[in-house]
Coordinates of C-alpha atoms in Angstrom, one line a residue:
M1 CA 0.2 -0.1 0.0
S2 CA 1.4 3.7 -0.9
E3 CA 2.3 6.2 1.5
R4 CA -0.7 8.1 0.4
R5 CA -3.0 5.5 0.4
A6 CA -2.4 4.2 3.8
L7 CA -2.6 7.9 5.0
N8 CA -5.9 8.3 3.3
R9 CA -7.3 5.5 5.0
R10 CA -6.1 6.4 8.5
V11 CA -7.5 10.0 8.1
F12 CA -10.7 8.4 6.4
L13 CA -11.5 6.1 9.3
A14 CA -10.8 8.7 11.8
S15 CA -13.1 11.0 10.2
S16 CA -15.7 8.2 9.9
A17 CA -15.7 7.6 13.6
A18 CA -15.7 11.5 14.0
V19 CA -18.5 12.6 11.9
A20 CA -20.4 9.5 13.4
A21 CA -19.9 11.1 16.7
G22 CA -20.6 14.4 15.5
T23 CA -17.0 15.9 16.4
P24 CA -14.6 17.7 14.0
L25 CA -11.5 15.6 13.2
A26 CA -9.0 18.5 13.5
P27 CA -7.6 17.5 16.9
F28 CA -6.5 14.5 15.5
A29 CA -5.1 15.1 12.3
A30 CA -3.3 18.1 10.5
A31 CA -5.0 19.4 7.5
A32 CA -2.4 19.4 4.6
G33 CA -1.8 21.9 1.8
P34 CA -3.9 24.1 0.1
A35 CA -5.6 21.8 -3.5
P36 CA -4.1 22.5 -6.6
A37 CA -5.8 25.9 -8.4
A38 CA -8.5 25.0 -10.8
R39 CA -7.5 25.6 -14.2
V40 CA -9.0 24.9 -17.8
P41 CA -7.1 23.2 -20.3
D42 CA -6.8 24.6 -23.8
I43 CA -9.0 21.6 -25.3
D44 CA -10.4 21.3 -28.8
V45 CA -14.0 22.6 -29.4
R46 CA -16.1 20.4 -30.9
D47 CA -17.8 21.9 -34.5
A48 CA -21.6 21.3 -32.6
A49 CA -20.1 23.8 -29.5
R50 CA -18.9 26.6 -32.1
A51 CA -22.2 26.4 -33.7
D52 CA -24.3 26.3 -30.6
P53 CA -23.2 27.5 -27.2
T54 CA -25.6 25.4 -25.5
E55 CA -24.1 22.5 -27.2
A56 CA -20.8 23.4 -25.2
T57 CA -19.4 21.6 -22.2
L58 CA -18.4 24.2 -19.6
A59 CA -14.8 23.7 -20.5
E60 CA -15.9 24.3 -24.2
A61 CA -17.6 27.4 -23.3
V62 CA -14.7 28.5 -21.1
V63 CA -12.2 28.1 -24.1
L64 CA -14.5 29.7 -26.8
M65 CA -14.6 32.8 -24.3
R66 CA -10.8 32.8 -23.7
R67 CA -10.4 32.9 -27.7
G68 CA -12.7 35.6 -27.7
K69 CA -15.6 33.2 -30.0
L70 CA -18.2 33.6 -27.1
T71 CA -19.5 35.9 -24.5
S72 CA -20.8 35.5 -21.1
A73 CA -24.0 37.5 -22.0
A74 CA -24.2 35.4 -25.4
L75 CA -24.3 32.1 -23.2
V76 CA -26.9 33.4 -20.9
A77 CA -29.2 34.4 -23.1
A78 CA -29.1 30.8 -24.9
Q79 CA -30.0 29.1 -22.0
T80 CA -32.5 31.4 -20.8
E81 CA -34.1 31.3 -24.1
R82 CA -34.2 27.5 -23.8
I83 CA -35.5 27.8 -20.6
E84 CA -38.4 30.2 -22.1
R85 CA -38.9 27.7 -24.5
F86 CA -39.0 24.2 -23.2
D87 CA -38.6 24.3 -18.9
S88 CA -43.0 24.3 -18.9
T89 CA -42.1 20.8 -20.3
Y90 CA -39.0 20.0 -18.3
Q91 CA -39.9 21.9 -15.3
A92 CA -35.9 21.7 -14.2
Y93 CA -36.1 25.1 -12.6
A94 CA -37.5 25.7 -9.5
E95 CA -36.6 29.3 -9.4
V96 CA -35.0 31.3 -12.5
T97 CA -32.8 34.2 -11.9
A98 CA -32.6 35.2 -15.5
D99 CA -32.3 38.9 -15.0
A100 CA -29.7 38.6 -12.3
A101 CA -27.7 36.1 -14.8
L102 CA -27.6 38.5 -17.3
D103 CA -26.1 41.5 -15.5
A104 CA -23.6 39.4 -13.8
A105 CA -22.9 37.8 -17.2
H106 CA -22.5 41.4 -18.9
R107 CA -20.3 42.3 -15.7
A108 CA -18.1 39.2 -16.5
D109 CA -17.5 40.2 -20.2
R110 CA -16.4 43.6 -18.9
H111 CA -14.0 42.3 -16.1
P112 CA -13.7 38.5 -16.3
S113 CA -12.0 36.9 -13.4
G114 CA -12.1 33.3 -12.1
V115 CA -11.9 30.1 -13.8
L116 CA -15.8 29.8 -14.2
S117 CA -15.7 33.8 -15.0
G118 CA -19.3 34.0 -16.9
I119 CA -20.5 30.4 -16.6
P120 CA -24.0 30.0 -16.2
L121 CA -24.7 27.0 -13.5
C122 CA -27.8 25.2 -12.1
V123 CA -27.9 24.8 -8.4
K124 CA -30.2 22.3 -6.6
D125 CA -32.8 23.9 -4.4
N126 CA -31.2 22.7 -1.1
Y127 CA -28.1 25.1 -1.6
F128 CA -28.6 28.4 0.3
T129 CA -28.3 31.0 -2.3
R130 CA -28.5 34.9 -1.1
A131 CA -31.6 37.0 -1.7
V132 CA -32.7 33.9 -3.6
P133 CA -35.7 31.4 -2.2
T134 CA -34.5 28.1 -1.3
R135 CA -37.5 26.3 -1.0
A136 CA -36.1 22.4 -0.8
N137 CA -39.3 21.6 -2.6
S138 CA -40.9 21.8 0.7
F139 CA -43.5 23.2 2.7
V140 CA -41.4 23.6 5.6
Y141 CA -38.9 25.9 3.5
E142 CA -41.9 27.5 1.1
D143 CA -40.8 31.0 2.3
F144 CA -37.5 31.0 2.7
V145 CA -35.1 33.2 1.4
P146 CA -31.3 33.0 2.9
D147 CA -29.1 36.1 3.4
R148 CA -26.4 34.2 2.4
D149 CA -24.9 31.8 0.0
A150 CA -23.9 27.9 1.4
T151 CA -20.1 27.9 1.0
A152 CA -20.1 25.7 -2.0
V153 CA -21.9 28.2 -3.9
A154 CA -20.1 31.2 -2.7
R155 CA -16.9 29.5 -4.1
L156 CA -18.7 28.7 -7.3
K157 CA -19.3 32.7 -7.4
E158 CA -16.1 33.5 -6.6
A159 CA -14.4 31.5 -9.3
G160 CA -16.8 33.8 -11.7
A161 CA -19.7 31.6 -12.0
V162 CA -23.2 32.9 -13.1
L163 CA -26.2 31.6 -10.8
L164 CA -28.5 31.1 -13.8
G165 CA -31.5 29.3 -11.3
K166 CA -32.4 26.8 -8.6
G167 CA -33.0 23.4 -9.8
Q168 CA -36.2 21.3 -8.9
M169 CA -35.5 18.4 -6.5
G170 CA -37.8 15.7 -4.5
P171 CA -39.2 17.2 -1.5
L172 CA -36.3 17.8 1.3
A173 CA -34.5 15.6 -1.3
T174 CA -36.3 12.4 -0.5
T175 CA -37.3 11.2 -4.0
R176 CA -37.3 12.0 -7.9
A177 CA -38.5 16.0 -8.2
T178 CA -42.7 16.1 -7.3
T179 CA -44.5 18.7 -5.8
P180 CA -44.7 18.8 -2.0
N181 CA -47.5 16.7 -2.5
G182 CA -46.6 14.0 -4.7
T183 CA -47.1 15.1 -8.5
V184 CA -44.2 14.4 -10.3
T185 CA -42.6 17.8 -12.3
T186 CA -39.2 17.2 -13.5
V187 CA -39.2 15.1 -16.4
N188 CA -36.1 13.0 -18.0
A189 CA -35.3 15.2 -20.7
W190 CA -34.7 12.0 -23.2
T191 CA -38.5 11.3 -22.9
P192 CA -40.4 14.9 -22.0
D193 CA -43.7 13.4 -23.0
D194 CA -43.4 10.1 -20.9
P195 CA -42.8 11.2 -17.0
S196 CA -43.2 7.7 -16.0
T197 CA -39.4 7.2 -17.4
D198 CA -37.2 7.3 -14.4
P199 CA -35.0 10.9 -14.3
G200 CA -33.2 10.0 -11.2
G201 CA -33.7 12.0 -8.0
S202 CA -33.4 13.8 -5.9
S203 CA -31.0 16.2 -7.7
T204 CA -33.7 15.7 -10.8
G205 CA -33.8 19.4 -11.9
P206 CA -30.2 19.8 -11.8
A207 CA -29.7 16.9 -14.0
C208 CA -32.5 17.8 -16.5
A209 CA -31.2 21.5 -16.8
V210 CA -27.9 20.2 -17.9
A211 CA -28.8 17.5 -20.5
G212 CA -31.9 20.1 -21.5
R213 CA -28.8 22.7 -22.5
M214 CA -30.0 24.8 -20.0
A215 CA -27.2 25.5 -18.1
S216 CA -23.4 24.4 -18.6
S217 CA -23.0 22.2 -15.6
S218 CA -25.0 21.7 -12.1
I219 CA -24.2 21.0 -8.6
G220 CA -26.4 18.4 -6.5
T221 CA -26.6 16.4 -3.5
Q222 CA -26.4 12.8 -2.6
T223 CA -27.5 10.9 0.7
G224 CA -28.9 7.7 -1.0
G225 CA -27.9 8.1 -5.0
S226 CA -29.1 11.5 -6.2
I227 CA -26.1 12.9 -7.9
V228 CA -25.0 9.3 -9.3
N229 CA -28.6 8.0 -10.1
P230 CA -29.7 11.4 -12.2
S231 CA -26.4 11.2 -13.9
N232 CA -27.0 7.7 -15.4
Q233 CA -30.6 8.4 -16.3
Q234 CA -30.0 11.5 -18.4
N235 CA -26.6 10.8 -20.0
L236 CA -24.4 13.1 -17.6
T237 CA -21.2 12.3 -15.6
G238 CA -21.8 12.9 -11.8
L239 CA -19.3 12.4 -9.0
K240 CA -20.0 12.3 -5.4
P241 CA -16.9 13.2 -3.6
T242 CA -15.5 11.4 -0.5
M243 CA -17.3 12.5 2.7
G244 CA -15.8 16.0 3.6
R245 CA -14.1 16.9 0.4
V246 CA -16.8 19.5 -0.2
S247 CA -18.6 21.7 2.1
L248 CA -22.2 21.2 3.6
Y249 CA -22.2 24.5 5.4
G250 CA -25.5 26.0 3.9
V251 CA -26.9 23.3 2.4
I252 CA -30.2 21.8 4.1
P253 CA -29.8 18.7 5.8
L254 CA -31.2 15.2 5.1
S255 CA -28.5 13.0 6.9
Y256 CA -25.5 14.3 8.8
T257 CA -23.2 11.5 8.3
R258 CA -24.4 10.8 4.6
D259 CA -25.0 13.8 2.9
H260 CA -22.4 14.8 0.2
A261 CA -22.3 17.4 -2.3
G262 CA -21.0 17.2 -5.8
P263 CA -21.2 18.2 -9.5
L264 CA -23.5 16.8 -12.6
A265 CA -22.2 17.6 -15.7
R266 CA -21.3 16.8 -19.1
D267 CA -18.1 14.9 -18.6
A268 CA -15.5 14.3 -16.5
L269 CA -13.7 17.1 -17.3
D270 CA -16.3 19.5 -16.2
A271 CA -16.9 17.7 -13.4
A272 CA -13.3 17.8 -12.4
I273 CA -13.3 22.0 -12.6
V274 CA -16.5 22.2 -10.8
L275 CA -15.2 19.8 -7.9
A276 CA -12.1 21.6 -7.8
V277 CA -13.6 24.7 -7.2
M278 CA -16.3 23.6 -4.8
S279 CA -13.6 21.5 -2.4
G280 CA -11.5 22.6 0.4
A281 CA -12.0 23.0 4.1
D282 CA -14.3 25.2 5.8
A283 CA -14.3 26.2 9.4
H284 CA -17.9 26.2 9.6
D285 CA -18.5 22.3 8.7
P286 CA -16.3 20.0 11.0
R287 CA -16.6 17.3 8.2
T288 CA -14.0 19.0 5.9
L289 CA -11.3 19.7 8.6
G290 CA -8.2 17.9 8.8
L291 CA -8.4 16.0 5.5
P292 CA -5.3 15.4 3.0
A293 CA -5.4 17.8 0.4
A294 CA -7.3 17.5 -2.8
P295 CA -5.3 16.0 -5.7
D296 CA -5.3 17.9 -8.9
Y297 CA -8.8 17.1 -9.9
V298 CA -8.3 18.5 -13.9
R299 CA -5.2 16.7 -14.5
A300 CA -6.7 13.8 -13.5
A301 CA -9.7 14.3 -16.0
T302 CA -7.5 15.4 -19.0
P303 CA -6.9 12.3 -21.2
V304 CA -3.4 10.9 -21.9
R305 CA -2.4 9.6 -25.1
S306 CA 0.8 7.9 -26.2
R307 CA 3.3 8.9 -28.6
G308 CA 1.2 7.3 -31.6
G309 CA -1.7 8.8 -30.1
K310 CA -3.4 6.2 -28.6
V311 CA -5.5 6.8 -25.3
R312 CA -4.0 5.3 -22.3
L313 CA -4.5 5.6 -18.3
R314 CA -2.9 8.1 -16.2
R315 CA -2.0 5.2 -13.7
A316 CA -2.1 1.6 -14.2
T317 CA -5.8 0.9 -12.4
R318 CA -6.9 -2.3 -11.3
I319 CA -10.9 -2.1 -12.2
G320 CA -12.7 -4.2 -10.1
V321 CA -15.9 -6.3 -11.5
P322 CA -18.4 -8.0 -9.0
A323 CA -20.3 -10.8 -10.4
D324 CA -23.4 -9.1 -10.4
F325 CA -22.5 -6.4 -12.5
L326 CA -22.9 -8.6 -15.6
G327 CA -25.3 -11.7 -13.5
A328 CA -27.9 -8.8 -12.6
A329 CA -28.3 -7.1 -15.9
K330 CA -30.5 -8.0 -18.8
G331 CA -31.3 -7.1 -22.3
D332 CA -30.0 -3.6 -23.7
V333 CA -28.2 -3.1 -20.1
L334 CA -26.6 -6.1 -20.1
A335 CA -25.1 -5.9 -23.7
L336 CA -24.0 -2.3 -23.1
R337 CA -21.9 -3.5 -19.9
R338 CA -20.3 -6.1 -21.9
T339 CA -19.5 -3.4 -24.5
F340 CA -18.0 -1.2 -22.2
L341 CA -16.1 -4.1 -20.1
D342 CA -14.3 -4.5 -23.8
T343 CA -14.0 -0.9 -24.2
L344 CA -12.1 -0.4 -21.1
S345 CA -10.1 -3.9 -21.1
G346 CA -8.6 -2.2 -24.5
I347 CA -7.4 0.8 -23.0
P348 CA -3.7 0.5 -22.0
G349 CA -2.9 0.6 -18.5
A350 CA -6.6 -0.8 -17.3
T351 CA -6.8 -4.4 -16.2
L352 CA -10.1 -6.0 -14.8
V353 CA -10.4 -8.1 -11.9
D354 CA -13.1 -10.3 -10.3
V355 CA -13.9 -9.3 -7.2
T356 CA -16.5 -11.0 -4.8
Y357 CA -18.9 -9.9 -1.7
P358 CA -18.5 -10.8 1.6
A359 CA -21.5 -13.2 2.5
D360 CA -23.0 -10.7 4.6
W361 CA -23.6 -8.2 1.9
E362 CA -27.0 -8.1 1.1
V363 CA -27.5 -7.7 5.1
L364 CA -25.2 -4.9 5.6
T365 CA -26.1 -2.9 2.5
G366 CA -29.8 -3.6 2.8
A367 CA -31.8 -4.0 6.5
F368 CA -29.2 -1.5 8.6
N369 CA -29.6 1.1 5.8
A370 CA -32.3 2.1 8.1
A371 CA -29.9 3.9 10.4
R372 CA -30.5 6.8 8.1
L373 CA -33.9 7.7 9.1
P374 CA -33.6 8.9 12.6
E375 CA -30.6 11.3 11.1
R376 CA -33.2 13.2 8.8
T377 CA -35.4 13.7 11.5
E378 CA -33.1 14.9 14.1
P379 CA -33.0 18.5 12.6
F380 CA -36.5 18.5 11.8
R381 CA -38.6 17.6 15.4
H382 CA -39.9 20.8 15.4
W383 CA -41.6 20.7 12.6
L384 CA -42.5 17.1 13.1
R385 CA -44.1 18.1 16.3
E386 CA -45.7 21.2 15.2
D387 CA -47.3 20.0 12.1
L388 CA -47.0 16.6 10.1
T389 CA -48.6 18.3 6.7
K390 CA -45.5 20.3 6.1
F391 CA -43.7 17.0 5.0
G392 CA -46.1 16.3 2.4
V393 CA -46.1 13.3 0.6
S394 CA -42.7 11.9 2.4
V395 CA -43.9 12.1 5.6
L396 CA -43.9 8.4 6.0
S397 CA -40.4 8.3 5.6
W398 CA -39.6 11.0 8.5
L399 CA -42.1 9.2 10.9
Q400 CA -40.0 5.7 10.6
G401 CA -37.0 7.8 11.6
L402 CA -38.9 8.6 15.0
L403 CA -39.8 5.1 15.3
L404 CA -36.0 3.7 15.5
S405 CA -34.5 3.0 19.2
G406 CA -31.5 4.1 20.4
D407 CA -30.0 0.9 20.5
E408 CA -31.1 -0.1 17.2
W409 CA -29.0 3.0 15.9
I410 CA -26.1 2.1 17.4
T411 CA -26.2 -1.4 15.9
A412 CA -26.4 0.0 12.7
Q413 CA -23.5 2.1 13.3
R414 CA -21.8 -1.0 13.9
A415 CA -23.0 -2.7 11.1
K416 CA -21.7 0.4 8.8
N417 CA -18.5 0.3 10.4
H418 CA -18.0 -3.4 9.7
L419 CA -19.5 -2.6 6.0
L420 CA -16.5 -0.3 5.5
R421 CA -13.7 -2.9 6.6
E422 CA -15.4 -5.3 4.6
I423 CA -14.9 -2.9 1.7
L424 CA -11.7 -1.8 2.1
D425 CA -10.0 -5.0 3.0
G426 CA -12.3 -7.2 1.2
V427 CA -14.0 -5.5 -2.1
L428 CA -11.1 -3.1 -2.8
A429 CA -8.4 -5.0 -1.7
R430 CA -7.5 -6.3 -5.3
C431 CA -8.4 -3.3 -7.2
D432 CA -8.1 0.1 -7.3
V433 CA -11.9 1.2 -8.5
V434 CA -14.9 -0.9 -8.6
L435 CA -17.7 -1.2 -10.8
Q436 CA -21.1 -1.1 -9.0
T437 CA -24.7 -1.7 -10.0
G438 CA -26.3 0.8 -7.8
P439 CA -25.0 3.8 -5.4
V440 CA -25.3 1.4 -2.5
P441 CA -22.9 0.8 -0.6
F442 CA -20.4 3.8 -1.0
D443 CA -23.3 6.4 -0.5
I444 CA -23.5 4.9 3.0
V445 CA -20.0 4.7 4.0
G446 CA -19.0 8.1 2.6
L447 CA -16.7 6.9 0.0
P448 CA -16.3 8.8 -3.5
E449 CA -18.2 7.4 -6.7
L450 CA -18.7 8.7 -10.4
G451 CA -21.5 7.8 -13.0
L452 CA -21.2 8.0 -16.4
P453 CA -22.9 7.1 -19.8
I454 CA -22.1 3.7 -21.6
G455 CA -25.1 4.3 -23.7
F456 CA -28.7 4.2 -24.5
D457 CA -31.1 1.3 -24.4
G458 CA -33.7 0.3 -27.1
R459 CA -36.0 3.0 -26.3
G460 CA -33.2 5.8 -26.6
V461 CA -32.8 6.3 -22.9
P462 CA -29.8 6.5 -21.6
V463 CA -27.4 4.0 -19.5
G464 CA -24.8 4.7 -17.2
T465 CA -22.8 3.0 -14.7
I466 CA -20.9 3.8 -11.3
I467 CA -17.6 3.6 -10.3
G468 CA -16.7 3.4 -6.7
G469 CA -13.1 4.5 -5.3
L470 CA -11.0 4.5 -2.1
P471 CA -10.9 7.5 0.1
Y472 CA -9.8 10.5 -1.3
E473 CA -9.1 9.0 -4.7
E474 CA -11.6 11.1 -6.6
D475 CA -8.8 11.5 -9.1
R476 CA -8.7 8.2 -9.9
L477 CA -12.1 8.1 -10.4
L478 CA -11.7 11.1 -13.0
E479 CA -9.0 9.1 -14.6
V480 CA -10.9 6.1 -15.9
A481 CA -13.9 8.1 -16.6
A482 CA -11.8 10.5 -19.0
A483 CA -10.1 7.7 -20.7
Y484 CA -13.1 6.2 -21.5
Q485 CA -14.9 9.4 -22.7
A486 CA -11.7 9.8 -24.8
V487 CA -12.5 6.6 -26.7
T488 CA -16.5 7.1 -27.0
D489 CA -18.9 9.4 -27.7
W490 CA -21.9 8.8 -25.7
H491 CA -21.5 12.0 -23.1
T492 CA -21.6 14.1 -26.3
R493 CA -25.0 13.3 -27.4
R494 CA -27.6 15.3 -26.4
P495 CA -32.0 14.8 -26.5
A496 CA -33.9 16.0 -29.2
D497 CA -35.7 19.4 -27.9
P498 CA -39.4 18.9 -27.1
A499 CA -42.4 20.0 -29.3
P500 CA -43.7 23.3 -28.5
A501 CA -45.9 23.7 -25.8
G502 CA -49.6 23.7 -27.0
A503 CA -52.7 23.0 -25.7
D504 CA -52.4 19.3 -25.7
R505 CA -49.0 19.8 -24.1
R506 CA -49.9 21.8 -21.5
K507 CA -53.0 19.7 -20.6
A508 CA -50.3 16.5 -20.5
A509 CA -48.2 18.4 -17.9
A510 CA -51.3 19.2 -15.8
A511 CA -52.2 15.5 -15.9
R512 CA -48.6 14.0 -14.4
P513 CA -48.9 11.2 -12.2
R514 CA -48.7 11.5 -8.5
L515 CA -46.7 9.5 -6.0
S516 CA -48.6 8.1 -2.7
A517 CA -46.7 8.5 0.3
G518 CA -46.1 4.1 0.2
E519 CA -44.5 5.0 -3.0
A520 CA -42.5 8.0 -1.9
A521 CA -41.3 6.2 1.5
E522 CA -40.2 3.1 -0.9
Q523 CA -38.3 5.6 -3.1
S524 CA -37.0 7.4 -0.3
A525 CA -33.2 8.3 -0.3

């Protein structure tokens, strides 16, 4: 085990214990130096991005602005025009700040500053945004307008990013985006006429905004899959970093030990740029203190080529393939996963290895996952006592949290620690990253994971996969994703625009399905 990996492991285990106890890690481990400054390399820009700025990746937009071929005002105007035309169908935004965004874009054009200068972003509606409503799609926060930005939002703004609006989300981040009473709102951008197609949640709106070319990138949160799942469902690259990498100060909580903040982007490079800006220690959030310095995410997400031009991995990487990666798949998904493995194995530096789960895997990742429920009720006890109707369709999962006893919670924490050891000493003992069929268990234990697109099923709906990694090794995930995306083009494909919003479409939107309380509890993060 390398010295860096051994240090990461020690710090992560200490941090996990400290977070569970509600104490900062700082007394136990000194913080390393600052993370490398984010930068955007001078990449080639695709013809589609030059012809239409809403087609551009974040990195392409930065390069076009750097070359004087695009202004922030033009980019914001183009994306705002799409919001006006199509968001009545997509319903990706809870709040649009078009006028303020255009003013900020003009300022950025006059006085550019920061790596994200003039880049319009969508922010999930559970991040505090100064002077802009932050409702978390909830009756609890329906009138809340913060007087400050969340740390992550503040850092993005300091880097020059423009807030285009707040992305719709599941009520208090529990399900796919619906109204607080359960009526489906945001759709999958690839099937706008079929609200039954899963768009992923709870960062549904931020994903749809990027997929629908109504934002250059977005940020979301994940407690039970809410970054990687929407990314997989809508052909994006979503990165949930290691617990503590990004401050959660100013983010409405769901679970103190499982909430994560991260980007939902068009490709690995965009995700790396946004994460590099967001990450770092924050005195307001003890989970971020005492951690190893962040690696150079942007370098990790920049593809490497041999002298002959062939793409290779930046570092030799063992990629773990559990039996259920193929065994649990059928039809189009199985075929796409097989092709994905074939593509990976053809990249120099990648080695596929079989990994196995321990005998108690299903118990550890299933029954004990209920430990998250009392964590979500803890900060909301006041409202639970005052008025249960404020929790809308998700009320059952909040009530379930009140019913878990203290000894059950402690047993679950012991199970979580055992699961973490099984992952570090078992599943990841023979590999550097591991392929997954779902976000569990890496979001349970706080390890990093990345979702990326690998193709489309027979209906034209995106199919993605998830890669999990070791503590603080988001860079390794980005290296694998960047190499794969350098030899495939799934991530460059965009959905067709919805038909114009006529009377029939408005009627269809008004008749969208509604989740019952039981369905919401089953889908709850």
